[in-house]
PDB file of C-alpha atoms in Angstrom:
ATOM      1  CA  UNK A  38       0.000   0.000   0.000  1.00 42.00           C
ATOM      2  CA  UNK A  39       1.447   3.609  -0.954  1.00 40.00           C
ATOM      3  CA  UNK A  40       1.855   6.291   1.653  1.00 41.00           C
ATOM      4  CA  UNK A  41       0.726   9.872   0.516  1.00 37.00           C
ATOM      5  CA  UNK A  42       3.210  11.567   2.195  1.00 41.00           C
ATOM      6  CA  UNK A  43       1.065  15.043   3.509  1.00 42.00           C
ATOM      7  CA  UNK A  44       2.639  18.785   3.795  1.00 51.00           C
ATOM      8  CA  UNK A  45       3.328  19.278   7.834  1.00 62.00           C
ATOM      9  CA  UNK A  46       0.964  22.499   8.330  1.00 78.00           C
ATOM     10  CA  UNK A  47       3.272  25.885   8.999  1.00 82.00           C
ATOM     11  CA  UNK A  48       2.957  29.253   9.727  1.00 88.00           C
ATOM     12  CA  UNK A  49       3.473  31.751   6.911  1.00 87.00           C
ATOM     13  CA  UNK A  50       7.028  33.204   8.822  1.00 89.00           C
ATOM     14  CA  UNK A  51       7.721  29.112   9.666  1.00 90.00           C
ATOM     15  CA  UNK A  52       7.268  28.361   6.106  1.00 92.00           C
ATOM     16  CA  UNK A  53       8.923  31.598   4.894  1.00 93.00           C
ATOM     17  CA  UNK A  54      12.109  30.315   7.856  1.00 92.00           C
ATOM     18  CA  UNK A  55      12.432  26.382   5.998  1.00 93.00           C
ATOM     19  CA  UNK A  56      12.810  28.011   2.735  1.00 95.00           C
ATOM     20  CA  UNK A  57      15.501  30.210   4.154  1.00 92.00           C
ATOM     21  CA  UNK A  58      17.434  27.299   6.075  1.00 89.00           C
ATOM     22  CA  UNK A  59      17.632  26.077   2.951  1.00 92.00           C
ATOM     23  CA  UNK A  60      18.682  28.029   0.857  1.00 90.00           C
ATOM     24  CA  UNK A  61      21.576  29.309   3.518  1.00 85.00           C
ATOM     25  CA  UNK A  62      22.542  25.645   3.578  1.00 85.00           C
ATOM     26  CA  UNK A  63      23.021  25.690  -0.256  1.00 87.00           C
ATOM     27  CA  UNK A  64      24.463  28.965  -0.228  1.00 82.00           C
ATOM     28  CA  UNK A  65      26.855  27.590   2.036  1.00 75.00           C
ATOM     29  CA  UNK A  66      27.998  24.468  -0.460  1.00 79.00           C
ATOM     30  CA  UNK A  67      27.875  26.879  -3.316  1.00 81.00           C
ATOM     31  CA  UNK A  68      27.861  30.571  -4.677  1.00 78.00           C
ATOM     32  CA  UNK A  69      25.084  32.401  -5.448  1.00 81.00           C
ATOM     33  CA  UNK A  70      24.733  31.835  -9.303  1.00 84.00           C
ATOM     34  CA  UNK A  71      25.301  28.282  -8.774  1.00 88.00           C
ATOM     35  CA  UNK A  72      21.967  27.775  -6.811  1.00 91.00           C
ATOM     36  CA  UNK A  73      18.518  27.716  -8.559  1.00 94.00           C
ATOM     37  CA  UNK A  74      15.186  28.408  -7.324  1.00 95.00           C
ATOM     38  CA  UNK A  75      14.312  24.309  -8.196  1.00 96.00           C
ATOM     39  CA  UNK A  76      17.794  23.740  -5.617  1.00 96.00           C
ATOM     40  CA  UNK A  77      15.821  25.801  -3.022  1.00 96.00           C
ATOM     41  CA  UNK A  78      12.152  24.413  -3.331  1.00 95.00           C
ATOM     42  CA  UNK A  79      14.247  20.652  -2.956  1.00 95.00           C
ATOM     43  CA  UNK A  80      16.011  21.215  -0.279  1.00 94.00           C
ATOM     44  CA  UNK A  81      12.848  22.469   1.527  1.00 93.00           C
ATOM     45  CA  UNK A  82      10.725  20.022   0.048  1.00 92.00           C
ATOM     46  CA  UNK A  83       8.033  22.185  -1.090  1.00 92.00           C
ATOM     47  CA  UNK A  84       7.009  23.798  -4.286  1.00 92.00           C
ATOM     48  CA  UNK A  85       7.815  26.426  -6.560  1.00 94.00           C
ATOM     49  CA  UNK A  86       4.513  28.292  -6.447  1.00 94.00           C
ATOM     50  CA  UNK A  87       4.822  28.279  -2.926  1.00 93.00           C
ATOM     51  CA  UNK A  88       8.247  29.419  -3.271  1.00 95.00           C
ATOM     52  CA  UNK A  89       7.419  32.292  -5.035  1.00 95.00           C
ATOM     53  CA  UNK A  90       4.047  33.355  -2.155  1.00 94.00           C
ATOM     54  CA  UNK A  91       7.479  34.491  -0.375  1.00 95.00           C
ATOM     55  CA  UNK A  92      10.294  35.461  -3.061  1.00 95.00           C
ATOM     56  CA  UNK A  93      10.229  37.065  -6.092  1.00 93.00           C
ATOM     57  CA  UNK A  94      13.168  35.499  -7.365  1.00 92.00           C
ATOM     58  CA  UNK A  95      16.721  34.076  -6.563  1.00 90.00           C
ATOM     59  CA  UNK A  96      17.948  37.648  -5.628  1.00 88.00           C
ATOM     60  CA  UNK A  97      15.456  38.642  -3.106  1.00 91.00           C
ATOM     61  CA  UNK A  98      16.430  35.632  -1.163  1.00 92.00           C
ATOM     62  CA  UNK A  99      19.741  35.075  -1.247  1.00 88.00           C
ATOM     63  CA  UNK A 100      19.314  38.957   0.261  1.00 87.00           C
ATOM     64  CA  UNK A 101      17.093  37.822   3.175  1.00 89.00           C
ATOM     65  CA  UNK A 102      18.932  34.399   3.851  1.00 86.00           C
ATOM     66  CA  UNK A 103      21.867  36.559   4.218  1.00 84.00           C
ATOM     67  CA  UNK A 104      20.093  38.930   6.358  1.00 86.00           C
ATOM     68  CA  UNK A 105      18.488  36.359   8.280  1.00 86.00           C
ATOM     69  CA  UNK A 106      22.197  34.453   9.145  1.00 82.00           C
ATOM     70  CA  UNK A 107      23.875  37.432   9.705  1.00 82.00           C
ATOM     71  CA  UNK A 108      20.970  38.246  12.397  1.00 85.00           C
ATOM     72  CA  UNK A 109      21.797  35.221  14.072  1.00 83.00           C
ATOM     73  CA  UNK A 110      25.675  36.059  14.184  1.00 80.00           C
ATOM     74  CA  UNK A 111      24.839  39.366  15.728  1.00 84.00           C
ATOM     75  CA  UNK A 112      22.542  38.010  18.351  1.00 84.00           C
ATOM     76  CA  UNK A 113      25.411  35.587  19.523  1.00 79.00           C
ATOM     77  CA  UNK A 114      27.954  38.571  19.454  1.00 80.00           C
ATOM     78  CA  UNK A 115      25.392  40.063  22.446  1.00 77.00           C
ATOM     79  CA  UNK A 116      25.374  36.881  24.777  1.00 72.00           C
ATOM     80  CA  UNK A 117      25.670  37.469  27.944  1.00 71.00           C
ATOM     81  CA  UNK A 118      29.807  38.099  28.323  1.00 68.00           C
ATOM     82  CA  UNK A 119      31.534  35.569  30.723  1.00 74.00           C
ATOM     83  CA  UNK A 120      34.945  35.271  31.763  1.00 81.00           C
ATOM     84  CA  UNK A 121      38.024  37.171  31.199  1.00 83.00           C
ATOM     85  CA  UNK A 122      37.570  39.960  28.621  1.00 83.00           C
ATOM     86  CA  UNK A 123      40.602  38.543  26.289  1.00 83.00           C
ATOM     87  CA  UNK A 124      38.346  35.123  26.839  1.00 85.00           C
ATOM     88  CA  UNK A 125      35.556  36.996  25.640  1.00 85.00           C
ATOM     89  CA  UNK A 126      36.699  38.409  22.669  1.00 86.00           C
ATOM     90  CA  UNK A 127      38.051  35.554  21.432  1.00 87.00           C
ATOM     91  CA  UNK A 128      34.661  34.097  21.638  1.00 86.00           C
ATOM     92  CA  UNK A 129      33.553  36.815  19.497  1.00 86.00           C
ATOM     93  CA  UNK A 130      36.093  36.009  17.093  1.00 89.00           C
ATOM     94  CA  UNK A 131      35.011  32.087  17.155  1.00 88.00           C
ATOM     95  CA  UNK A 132      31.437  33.315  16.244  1.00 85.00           C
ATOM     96  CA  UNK A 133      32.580  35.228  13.240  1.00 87.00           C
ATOM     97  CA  UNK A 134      34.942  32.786  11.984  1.00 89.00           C
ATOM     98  CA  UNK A 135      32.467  29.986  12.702  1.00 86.00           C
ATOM     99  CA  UNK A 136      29.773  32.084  10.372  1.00 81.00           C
ATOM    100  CA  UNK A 137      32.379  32.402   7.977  1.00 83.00           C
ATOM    101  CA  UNK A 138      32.779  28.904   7.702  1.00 84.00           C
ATOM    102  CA  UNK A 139      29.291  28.142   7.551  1.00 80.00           C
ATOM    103  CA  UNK A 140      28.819  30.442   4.799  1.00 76.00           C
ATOM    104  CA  UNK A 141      32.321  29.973   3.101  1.00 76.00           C
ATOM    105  CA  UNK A 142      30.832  30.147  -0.593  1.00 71.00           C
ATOM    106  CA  UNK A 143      28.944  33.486  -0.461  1.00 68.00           C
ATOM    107  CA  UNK A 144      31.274  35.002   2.319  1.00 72.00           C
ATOM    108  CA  UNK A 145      34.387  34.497  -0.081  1.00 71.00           C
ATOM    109  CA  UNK A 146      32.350  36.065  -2.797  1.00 63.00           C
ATOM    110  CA  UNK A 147      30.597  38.643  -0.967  1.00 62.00           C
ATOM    111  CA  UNK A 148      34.327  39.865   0.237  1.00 65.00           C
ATOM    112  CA  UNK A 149      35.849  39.528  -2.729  1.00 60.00           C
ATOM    113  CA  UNK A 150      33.341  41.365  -4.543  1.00 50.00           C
ATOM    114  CA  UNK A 151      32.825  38.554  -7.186  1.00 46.00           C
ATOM    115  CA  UNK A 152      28.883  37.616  -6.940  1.00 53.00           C
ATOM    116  CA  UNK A 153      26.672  38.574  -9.291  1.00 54.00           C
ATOM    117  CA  UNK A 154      24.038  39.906  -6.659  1.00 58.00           C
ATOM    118  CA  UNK A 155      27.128  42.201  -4.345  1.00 57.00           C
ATOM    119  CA  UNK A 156      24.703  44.743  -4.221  1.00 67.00           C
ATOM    120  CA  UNK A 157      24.083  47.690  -2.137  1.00 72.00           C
ATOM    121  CA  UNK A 158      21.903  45.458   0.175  1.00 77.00           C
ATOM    122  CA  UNK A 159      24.493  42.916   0.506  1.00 75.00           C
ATOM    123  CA  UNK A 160      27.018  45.439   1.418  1.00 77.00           C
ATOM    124  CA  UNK A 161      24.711  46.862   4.282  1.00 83.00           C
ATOM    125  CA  UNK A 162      24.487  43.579   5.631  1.00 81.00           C
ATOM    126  CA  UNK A 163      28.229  43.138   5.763  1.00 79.00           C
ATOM    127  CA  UNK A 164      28.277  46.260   7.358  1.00 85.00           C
ATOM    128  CA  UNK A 165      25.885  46.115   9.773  1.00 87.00           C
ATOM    129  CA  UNK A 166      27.885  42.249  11.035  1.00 85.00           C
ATOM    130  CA  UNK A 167      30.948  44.880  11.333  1.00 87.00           C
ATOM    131  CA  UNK A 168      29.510  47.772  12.981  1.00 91.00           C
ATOM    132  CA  UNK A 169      27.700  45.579  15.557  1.00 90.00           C
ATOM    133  CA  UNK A 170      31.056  43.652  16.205  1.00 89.00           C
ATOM    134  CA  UNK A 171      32.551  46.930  16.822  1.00 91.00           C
ATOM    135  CA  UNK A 172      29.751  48.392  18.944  1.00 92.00           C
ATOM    136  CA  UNK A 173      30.041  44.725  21.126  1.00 89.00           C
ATOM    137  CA  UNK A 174      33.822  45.244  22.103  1.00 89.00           C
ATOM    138  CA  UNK A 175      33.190  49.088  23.079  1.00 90.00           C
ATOM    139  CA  UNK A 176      30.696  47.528  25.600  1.00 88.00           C
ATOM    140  CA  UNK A 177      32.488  44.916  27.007  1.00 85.00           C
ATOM    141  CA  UNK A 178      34.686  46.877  27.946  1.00 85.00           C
ATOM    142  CA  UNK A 179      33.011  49.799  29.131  1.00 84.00           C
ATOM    143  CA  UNK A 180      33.580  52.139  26.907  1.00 87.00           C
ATOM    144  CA  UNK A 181      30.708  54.568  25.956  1.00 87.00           C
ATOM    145  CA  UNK A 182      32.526  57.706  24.206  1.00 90.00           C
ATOM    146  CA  UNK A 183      35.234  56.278  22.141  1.00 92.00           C
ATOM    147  CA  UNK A 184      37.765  58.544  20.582  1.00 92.00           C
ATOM    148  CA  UNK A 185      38.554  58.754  16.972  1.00 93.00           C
ATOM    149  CA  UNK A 186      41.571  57.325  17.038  1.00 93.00           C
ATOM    150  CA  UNK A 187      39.895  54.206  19.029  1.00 93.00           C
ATOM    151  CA  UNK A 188      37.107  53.917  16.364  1.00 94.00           C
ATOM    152  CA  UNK A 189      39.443  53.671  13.730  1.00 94.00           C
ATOM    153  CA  UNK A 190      41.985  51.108  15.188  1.00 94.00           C
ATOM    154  CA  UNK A 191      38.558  48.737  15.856  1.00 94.00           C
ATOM    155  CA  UNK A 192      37.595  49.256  12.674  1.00 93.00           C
ATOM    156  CA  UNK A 193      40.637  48.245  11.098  1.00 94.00           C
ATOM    157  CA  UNK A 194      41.384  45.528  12.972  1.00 93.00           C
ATOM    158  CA  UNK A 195      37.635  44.184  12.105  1.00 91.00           C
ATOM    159  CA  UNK A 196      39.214  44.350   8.533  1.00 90.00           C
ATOM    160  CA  UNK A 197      42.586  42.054   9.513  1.00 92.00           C
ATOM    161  CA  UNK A 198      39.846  39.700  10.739  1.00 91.00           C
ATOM    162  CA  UNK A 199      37.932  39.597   7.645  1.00 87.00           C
ATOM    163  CA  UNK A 200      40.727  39.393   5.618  1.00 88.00           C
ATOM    164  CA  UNK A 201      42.523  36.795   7.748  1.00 92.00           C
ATOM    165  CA  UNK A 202      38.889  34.722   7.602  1.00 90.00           C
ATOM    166  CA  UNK A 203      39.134  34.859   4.308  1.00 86.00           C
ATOM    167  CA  UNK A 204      42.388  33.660   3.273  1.00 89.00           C
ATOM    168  CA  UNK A 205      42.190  30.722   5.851  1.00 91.00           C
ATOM    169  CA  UNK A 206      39.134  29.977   4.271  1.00 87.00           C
ATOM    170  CA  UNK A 207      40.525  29.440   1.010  1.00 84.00           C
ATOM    171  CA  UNK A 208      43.900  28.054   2.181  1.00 87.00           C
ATOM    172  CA  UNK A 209      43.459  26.167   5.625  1.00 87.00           C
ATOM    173  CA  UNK A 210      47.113  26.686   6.627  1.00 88.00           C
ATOM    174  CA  UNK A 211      46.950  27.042  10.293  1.00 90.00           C
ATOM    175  CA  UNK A 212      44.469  25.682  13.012  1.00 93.00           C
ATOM    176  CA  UNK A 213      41.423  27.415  13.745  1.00 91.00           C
ATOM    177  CA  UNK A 214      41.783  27.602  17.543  1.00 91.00           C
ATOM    178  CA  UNK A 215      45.700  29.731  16.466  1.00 94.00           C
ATOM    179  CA  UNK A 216      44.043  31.748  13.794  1.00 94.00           C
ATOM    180  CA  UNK A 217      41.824  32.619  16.761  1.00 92.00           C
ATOM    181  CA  UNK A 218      44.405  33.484  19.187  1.00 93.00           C
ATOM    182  CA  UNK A 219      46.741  35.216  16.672  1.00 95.00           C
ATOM    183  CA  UNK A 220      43.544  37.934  15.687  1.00 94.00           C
ATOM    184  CA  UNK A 221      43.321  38.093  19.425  1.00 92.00           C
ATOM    185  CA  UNK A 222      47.086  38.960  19.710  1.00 93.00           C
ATOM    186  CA  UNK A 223      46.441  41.478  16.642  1.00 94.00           C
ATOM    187  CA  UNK A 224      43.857  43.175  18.735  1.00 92.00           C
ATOM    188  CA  UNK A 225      45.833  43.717  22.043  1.00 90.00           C
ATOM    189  CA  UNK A 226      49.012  44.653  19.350  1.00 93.00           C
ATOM    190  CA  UNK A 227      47.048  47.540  17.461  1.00 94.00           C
ATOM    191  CA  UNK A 228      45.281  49.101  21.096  1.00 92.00           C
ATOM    192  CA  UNK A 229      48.272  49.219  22.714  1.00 93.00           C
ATOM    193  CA  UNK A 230      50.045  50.937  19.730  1.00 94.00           C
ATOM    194  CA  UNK A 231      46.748  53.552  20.019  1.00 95.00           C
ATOM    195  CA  UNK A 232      46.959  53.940  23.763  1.00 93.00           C
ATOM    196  CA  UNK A 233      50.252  55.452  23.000  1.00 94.00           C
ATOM    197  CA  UNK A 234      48.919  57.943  21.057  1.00 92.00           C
ATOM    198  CA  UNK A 235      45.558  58.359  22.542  1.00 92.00           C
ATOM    199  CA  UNK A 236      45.262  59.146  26.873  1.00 90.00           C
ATOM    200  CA  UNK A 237      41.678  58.286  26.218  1.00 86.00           C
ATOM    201  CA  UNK A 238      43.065  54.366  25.133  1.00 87.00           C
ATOM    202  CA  UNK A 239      45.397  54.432  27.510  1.00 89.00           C
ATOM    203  CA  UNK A 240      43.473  55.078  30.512  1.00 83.00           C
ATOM    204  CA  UNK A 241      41.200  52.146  29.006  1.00 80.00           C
ATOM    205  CA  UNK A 242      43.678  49.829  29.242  1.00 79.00           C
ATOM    206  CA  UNK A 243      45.029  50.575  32.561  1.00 79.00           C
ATOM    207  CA  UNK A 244      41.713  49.992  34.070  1.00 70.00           C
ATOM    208  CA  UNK A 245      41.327  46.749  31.909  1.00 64.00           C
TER     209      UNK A 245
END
């Protein structure tokens, strides 16, 4: 005797989630223009009319399932902070690397500027992920007024990780748990150059 399999019933945002885990799942195996909408609607098991209730087309949701995982990448940056603050950064860092790694496929394109759909709304994205990492090691360790000159050296040291991420990613030279510790190392290396330019850094540190 066949079994008719039957749809489990979903919300509209549950059904409009599945479609998204799926197609970040893909997006992690492959790049962007190598994922179709009929890759999607398999991996999620339903169909394409339903598919498109939610999305117009490929673009709009390889937007939101970017959106969406960056989201969750942001919310673990603001778990509650535990430990040492050097422990806690390099938490941070396993979050972003671990993202990175889930994603490889669209991050390497994304950061490399070679996907068809890099688009002003990918970019804000990106941005957001950078400016929240930013705004989460200002408040862990106290700091509500930063200077300039302490903006900046976060900032670029948000790019070393990036970069680093991304040439691991393609190479795999070095251990993930030493990548980690050398961007922590980087960190401590570029504030303490800054704290001996800025008092405002400086004072920071002492009281760190």
């Amino acid at each position: 005797m066949t079994q008719v399999r039957t749809a489990r019933r979903m919300t509209p945002e549950q059904r409009r989630r599945q479609l998204l885990e799926a197609a970040i799942s893909l997006y992690g195996q492959r790049p962007y223009e190598q994922v179709s909408v009929d890759d999607i609607v398999a991996a999620a098991d339903v169909s394409r009319p339903l598919f498109y209730r939610y999305f117009s087309g490929p673009s709009e949701i390889y937007v939101a399932a970017l959106r969406f995982a960056a989201d969750g990448l942001i919310a673990k940056f603001a778990a509650p902070a535990e430990g040492p603050l050097l422990a806690q950064l390099r938490s941070l860092i396993g979050e972003f690397i671990a993202f990175a790694e889930a994603h490889s496929a669209a991050f390497i394109a994304l950061l490399r500027g070679g996907s068809v759909v890099a688009t002003a709304e990918t970019g804000a994205v990106v941005d957001d992920v950078r400016r929240h990492a930013v705004a989460e090691i200002l408040t862990r360790t106290g700091v509500t007024e930063p200077s300039p000159l302490a903006l900046l050296t976060l900032n670029c040291w948000t790019a070393v990780v990036e970069g680093t991420t991304l040439t691991w990613l393609q190479e795999r030279d070095l251990p993930r748990d030493e990548l980690e510790d050398w961007l922590v190392d980087q960190l401590v290396a570029m504030v303490t150059v800054t704290a001996n330019r800025d008092p405002d850094v400086a004072r920071t540190l002492r009281s760190l």
